[in-house]
């Protein structure tokens, strides 16, 4: 069965904060906001492992991207393409 998890850290501690905006979730584990993903156990474990091993690198890259995009878009949502890219890197 698929579970809804944070695409960044794999936590299930996520909540849908704005009912009008389907893509706006918040992760209480890593403070991620944006769309979440549905995964099975195997995928969840991979994301959690990747997050634990590369946490600083992931946050660093996100901060770089955030600074770059700051003027046109101040939120940190992942596009579908970026989520696909992330999943690809995890070997899916
Ligand atoms: Zn998270």
GROMACS .gro file of N, CA and C and ligand atoms in nm:
model
  277
    1UNK      N    1   0.083  -0.120   0.000
    1UNK     CA    2   0.000   0.000   0.000
    1UNK      C    3   0.087   0.126   0.000
    2UNK      N    4   0.043   0.224  -0.076
    2UNK     CA    5   0.120   0.348  -0.088
    2UNK      C    6   0.092   0.441   0.029
    3UNK      N    7   0.199   0.513   0.065
    3UNK     CA    8   0.187   0.608   0.175
    3UNK      C    9   0.229   0.746   0.127
    4UNK      N   10   0.169   0.846   0.188
    4UNK     CA   11   0.207   0.983   0.155
    4UNK      C   12   0.326   1.022   0.242
    5UNK      N   13   0.433   1.063   0.177
    5UNK     CA   14   0.552   1.101   0.253
    5UNK      C   15   0.612   1.230   0.197
    6UNK      N   16   0.697   1.289   0.277
    6UNK     CA   17   0.773   1.406   0.234
    6UNK      C   18   0.876   1.363   0.130
    7UNK      N   19   0.879   1.431   0.014
    7UNK     CA   20   0.974   1.391  -0.091
    7UNK      C   21   1.119   1.423  -0.054
    8UNK      N   22   1.138   1.505   0.045
    8UNK     CA   23   1.272   1.544   0.084
    8UNK      C   24   1.331   1.446   0.186
    9UNK      N   25   1.256   1.418   0.294
    9UNK     CA   26   1.315   1.335   0.400
    9UNK      C   27   1.244   1.202   0.418
   10UNK      N   28   1.133   1.180   0.347
   10UNK     CA   29   1.064   1.052   0.357
   10UNK      C   30   0.975   1.037   0.479
   11UNK      N   31   0.961   1.143   0.557
   11UNK     CA   32   0.880   1.135   0.678
   11UNK      C   33   0.731   1.127   0.645
   12UNK      N   34   0.660   1.051   0.730
   12UNK     CA   35   0.514   1.047   0.714
   12UNK      C   36   0.447   1.155   0.798
   13UNK      N   37   0.528   1.233   0.865
   13UNK     CA   38   0.477   1.339   0.951
   13UNK      C   39   0.446   1.464   0.868
   14UNK      N   40   0.353   1.447   0.771
   14UNK     CA   41   0.320   1.556   0.680
   14UNK      C   42   0.172   1.591   0.695
   15UNK      N   43   0.141   1.716   0.671
   15UNK     CA   44   0.001   1.758   0.682
   15UNK      C   45  -0.037   1.851   0.568
   16UNK      N   46  -0.158   1.834   0.521
   16UNK     CA   47  -0.213   1.917   0.415
   16UNK      C   48  -0.264   2.044   0.479
   17UNK      N   49  -0.196   2.156   0.458
   17UNK     CA   50  -0.229   2.274   0.537
   17UNK      C   51  -0.330   2.366   0.472
   18UNK      N   52  -0.337   2.365   0.340
   18UNK     CA   53  -0.433   2.454   0.273
   18UNK      C   54  -0.525   2.373   0.183
   19UNK      N   55  -0.648   2.347   0.227
   19UNK     CA   56  -0.738   2.261   0.148
   19UNK      C   57  -0.761   2.311   0.005
   20UNK      N   58  -0.752   2.442  -0.017
   20UNK     CA   59  -0.774   2.496  -0.151
   20UNK      C   60  -0.655   2.470  -0.243
   21UNK      N   61  -0.541   2.443  -0.184
   21UNK     CA   62  -0.421   2.422  -0.265
   21UNK      C   63  -0.371   2.279  -0.242
   22UNK      N   64  -0.402   2.192  -0.338
   22UNK     CA   65  -0.373   2.050  -0.317
   22UNK      C   66  -0.224   2.021  -0.298
   23UNK      N   67  -0.142   2.110  -0.355
   23UNK     CA   68   0.001   2.081  -0.355
   23UNK      C   69   0.075   2.138  -0.234
   24UNK      N   70   0.000   2.202  -0.145
   24UNK     CA   71   0.068   2.266  -0.034
   24UNK      C   72   0.061   2.182   0.093
   25UNK      N   73   0.167   2.106   0.115
   25UNK     CA   74   0.178   2.026   0.237
   25UNK      C   75   0.296   2.079   0.317
   26UNK      N   76   0.295   2.044   0.445
   26UNK     CA   77   0.411   2.079   0.527
   26UNK      C   78   0.463   1.952   0.594
   27UNK      N   79   0.593   1.941   0.603
   27UNK     CA   80   0.657   1.829   0.672
   27UNK      C   81   0.706   1.878   0.806
   28UNK      N   82   0.660   1.813   0.912
   28UNK     CA   83   0.701   1.857   1.045
   28UNK      C   84   0.836   1.801   1.085
   29UNK      N   85   0.890   1.717   1.002
   29UNK     CA   86   1.022   1.659   1.031
   29UNK      C   87   1.135   1.749   0.982
   30UNK      N   88   1.120   1.801   0.858
   30UNK     CA   89   1.232   1.878   0.802
   30UNK      C   90   1.190   2.017   0.756
   31UNK      N   91   1.064   2.057   0.783
   31UNK     CA   92   1.015   2.190   0.746
   31UNK      C   93   0.997   2.210   0.596
   32UNK      N   94   0.993   2.101   0.521
   32UNK     CA   95   0.963   2.111   0.379
   32UNK      C   96   0.820   2.159   0.360
   33UNK      N   97   0.797   2.243   0.259
   33UNK     CA   98   0.660   2.273   0.218
   33UNK      C   99   0.647   2.253   0.069
   34UNK      N  100   0.533   2.203   0.024
   34UNK     CA  101   0.512   2.180  -0.118
   34UNK      C  102   0.440   2.049  -0.138
   35UNK      N  103   0.440   2.003  -0.263
   35UNK     CA  104   0.370   1.878  -0.292
   35UNK      C  105   0.442   1.758  -0.230
   36UNK      N  106   0.366   1.661  -0.185
   36UNK     CA  107   0.428   1.540  -0.133
   36UNK      C  108   0.412   1.428  -0.235
   37UNK      N  109   0.468   1.314  -0.206
   37UNK     CA  110   0.461   1.203  -0.299
   37UNK      C  111   0.404   1.079  -0.230
   38UNK      N  112   0.352   0.988  -0.312
   38UNK     CA  113   0.302   0.861  -0.258
   38UNK      C  114   0.399   0.751  -0.295
   39UNK      N  115   0.441   0.678  -0.196
   39UNK     CA  116   0.543   0.576  -0.220
   39UNK      C  117   0.510   0.446  -0.146
   40UNK      N  118   0.581   0.340  -0.184
   40UNK     CA  119   0.568   0.214  -0.109
   40UNK      C  120   0.681   0.207  -0.005
   41UNK      N  121   0.685   0.098   0.070
   41UNK     CA  122   0.784   0.085   0.178
   41UNK      C  123   0.927   0.100   0.128
   42UNK      N  124   0.954   0.036   0.014
   42UNK     CA  125   1.090   0.035  -0.038
   42UNK      C  126   1.137   0.176  -0.072
   43UNK      N  127   1.049   0.247  -0.142
   43UNK     CA  128   1.081   0.384  -0.182
   43UNK      C  129   1.095   0.474  -0.059
   44UNK      N  130   1.009   0.455   0.036
   44UNK     CA  131   1.016   0.535   0.158
   44UNK      C  132   1.152   0.516   0.226
   45UNK      N  133   1.195   0.392   0.235
   45UNK     CA  134   1.324   0.363   0.298
   45UNK      C  135   1.439   0.429   0.223
   46UNK      N  136   1.429   0.428   0.090
   46UNK     CA  137   1.535   0.490   0.009
   46UNK      C  138   1.544   0.639   0.033
   47UNK      N  139   1.428   0.704   0.039
   47UNK     CA  140   1.428   0.848   0.061
   47UNK      C  141   1.483   0.881   0.200
   48UNK      N  142   1.438   0.805   0.299
   48UNK     CA  143   1.484   0.829   0.436
   48UNK      C  144   1.635   0.811   0.445
   49UNK      N  145   1.684   0.706   0.380
   49UNK     CA  146   1.828   0.678   0.383
   49UNK      C  147   1.905   0.789   0.312
   50UNK      N  148   1.855   0.827   0.194
   50UNK     CA  149   1.920   0.934   0.118
   50UNK      C  150   1.923   1.063   0.198
   51UNK      N  151   1.814   1.092   0.265
   51UNK     CA  152   1.806   1.214   0.345
   51UNK      C  153   1.908   1.211   0.458
   52UNK      N  154   1.916   1.097   0.528
   52UNK     CA  155   2.008   1.087   0.641
   52UNK      C  156   2.152   1.100   0.595
   53UNK      N  157   2.182   1.041   0.480
   53UNK     CA  158   2.320   1.041   0.433
   53UNK      C  159   2.360   1.173   0.367
   54UNK      N  160   2.263   1.239   0.304
   54UNK     CA  161   2.297   1.358   0.224
   54UNK      C  162   2.225   1.483   0.269
   55UNK      N  163   2.179   1.482   0.392
   55UNK     CA  164   2.097   1.592   0.442
   55UNK      C  165   2.159   1.729   0.415
   56UNK      N  166   2.286   1.744   0.452
   56UNK     CA  167   2.348   1.876   0.437
   56UNK      C  168   2.360   1.918   0.292
   57UNK      N  169   2.394   1.821   0.208
   57UNK     CA  170   2.406   1.852   0.066
   57UNK      C  171   2.270   1.891   0.007
   58UNK      N  172   2.167   1.818   0.046
   58UNK     CA  173   2.032   1.847  -0.004
   58UNK      C  174   1.989   1.987   0.038
   59UNK      N  175   2.010   2.019   0.165
   59UNK     CA  176   1.970   2.151   0.213
   59UNK      C  177   2.052   2.261   0.148
   60UNK      N  178   2.180   2.233   0.127
   60UNK     CA  179   2.268   2.331   0.065
   60UNK      C  180   2.222   2.361  -0.078
   61UNK      N  181   2.193   2.255  -0.152
   61UNK     CA  182   2.148   2.273  -0.290
   61UNK      C  183   2.015   2.348  -0.295
   62UNK      N  184   1.928   2.314  -0.201
   62UNK     CA  185   1.798   2.383  -0.199
   62UNK      C  186   1.815   2.530  -0.166
   63UNK      N  187   1.907   2.561  -0.078
   63UNK     CA  188   1.927   2.701  -0.043
   63UNK      C  189   1.985   2.777  -0.161
   64UNK      N  190   2.072   2.713  -0.237
   64UNK     CA  191   2.126   2.778  -0.357
   64UNK      C  192   2.015   2.809  -0.456
   65UNK      N  193   1.929   2.708  -0.477
   65UNK     CA  194   1.822   2.725  -0.574
   65UNK      C  195   1.724   2.832  -0.526
   66UNK      N  196   1.699   2.833  -0.398
   66UNK     CA  197   1.606   2.928  -0.340
   66UNK      C  198   1.656   3.071  -0.361
   67UNK      N  199   1.784   3.090  -0.337
   67UNK     CA  200   1.840   3.224  -0.356
   67UNK      C  201   1.828   3.269  -0.500
   68UNK      N  202   1.854   3.175  -0.588
   68UNK     CA  203   1.849   3.207  -0.730
   68UNK      C  204   1.707   3.243  -0.775
   69UNK      N  205   1.611   3.168  -0.723
   69UNK     CA  206   1.472   3.186  -0.766
   69UNK      C  207   1.398   3.292  -0.685
   70UNK      N  208   1.464   3.345  -0.588
   70UNK     CA  209   1.397   3.426  -0.488
   70UNK      C  210   1.307   3.536  -0.545
   71UNK      N  211   1.352   3.604  -0.648
   71UNK     CA  212   1.277   3.719  -0.694
   71UNK      C  213   1.147   3.683  -0.764
   72UNK      N  214   1.149   3.571  -0.835
   72UNK     CA  215   1.026   3.538  -0.907
   72UNK      C  216   0.935   3.445  -0.828
   73UNK      N  217   0.992   3.368  -0.736
   73UNK     CA  218   0.911   3.269  -0.666
   73UNK      C  219   0.971   3.244  -0.529
   74UNK      N  220   0.902   3.289  -0.425
   74UNK     CA  221   0.964   3.279  -0.293
   74UNK      C  222   0.931   3.148  -0.222
   75UNK      N  223   0.843   3.065  -0.277
   75UNK     CA  224   0.822   2.938  -0.210
   75UNK      C  225   0.914   2.832  -0.268
   76UNK      N  226   0.919   2.718  -0.201
   76UNK     CA  227   1.019   2.618  -0.240
   76UNK      C  228   0.953   2.491  -0.292
   77UNK      N  229   0.844   2.508  -0.361
   77UNK     CA  230   0.778   2.390  -0.417
   77UNK      C  231   0.862   2.324  -0.524
   78UNK      N  232   0.854   2.193  -0.527
   78UNK     CA  233   0.918   2.119  -0.634
   78UNK      C  234   0.820   2.105  -0.749
   79UNK      N  235   0.869   2.122  -0.869
   79UNK     CA  236   0.785   2.095  -0.985
   79UNK      C  237   0.780   1.944  -1.007
   80UNK      N  238   0.688   1.900  -1.089
   80UNK     CA  239   0.680   1.757  -1.120
   80UNK      C  240   0.812   1.707  -1.177
   81UNK      N  241   0.873   1.789  -1.260
   81UNK     CA  242   1.001   1.750  -1.321
   81UNK      C  243   1.107   1.731  -1.214
   82UNK      N  244   1.110   1.819  -1.118
   82UNK     CA  245   1.211   1.808  -1.013
   82UNK      C  246   1.189   1.685  -0.927
   83UNK      N  247   1.064   1.652  -0.904
   83UNK     CA  248   1.035   1.532  -0.826
   83UNK      C  249   1.077   1.408  -0.905
   84UNK      N  250   1.047   1.408  -1.035
   84UNK     CA  251   1.092   1.297  -1.120
   84UNK      C  252   1.243   1.282  -1.114
   85UNK      N  253   1.309   1.395  -1.123
   85UNK     CA  254   1.454   1.399  -1.121
   85UNK      C  255   1.506   1.340  -0.989
   86UNK      N  256   1.443   1.379  -0.882
   86UNK     CA  257   1.480   1.328  -0.751
   86UNK      C  258   1.464   1.177  -0.742
   87UNK      N  259   1.352   1.131  -0.793
   87UNK     CA  260   1.325   0.987  -0.789
   87UNK      C  261   1.425   0.912  -0.875
   88UNK      N  262   1.461   0.971  -0.987
   88UNK     CA  263   1.558   0.908  -1.077
   88UNK      C  264   1.691   0.890  -1.007
   89UNK      N  265   1.732   0.993  -0.935
   89UNK     CA  266   1.859   0.988  -0.864
   89UNK      C  267   1.859   0.877  -0.759
   90UNK      N  268   1.741   0.848  -0.709
   90UNK     CA  269   1.731   0.742  -0.608
   90UNK      C  270   1.727   0.604  -0.671
   91UNK      N  271   1.729   0.602  -0.802
   91UNK     CA  272   1.737   0.474  -0.872
   91UNK      C  273   1.604   0.406  -0.899
   92UNK      N  274   1.502   0.487  -0.916
   92UNK     CA  275   1.371   0.430  -0.947
   92UNK      C  276   1.348   0.420  -1.097
   93LIG    ZN1  277   1.042   1.620   0.535
   0.00000   0.00000   0.00000
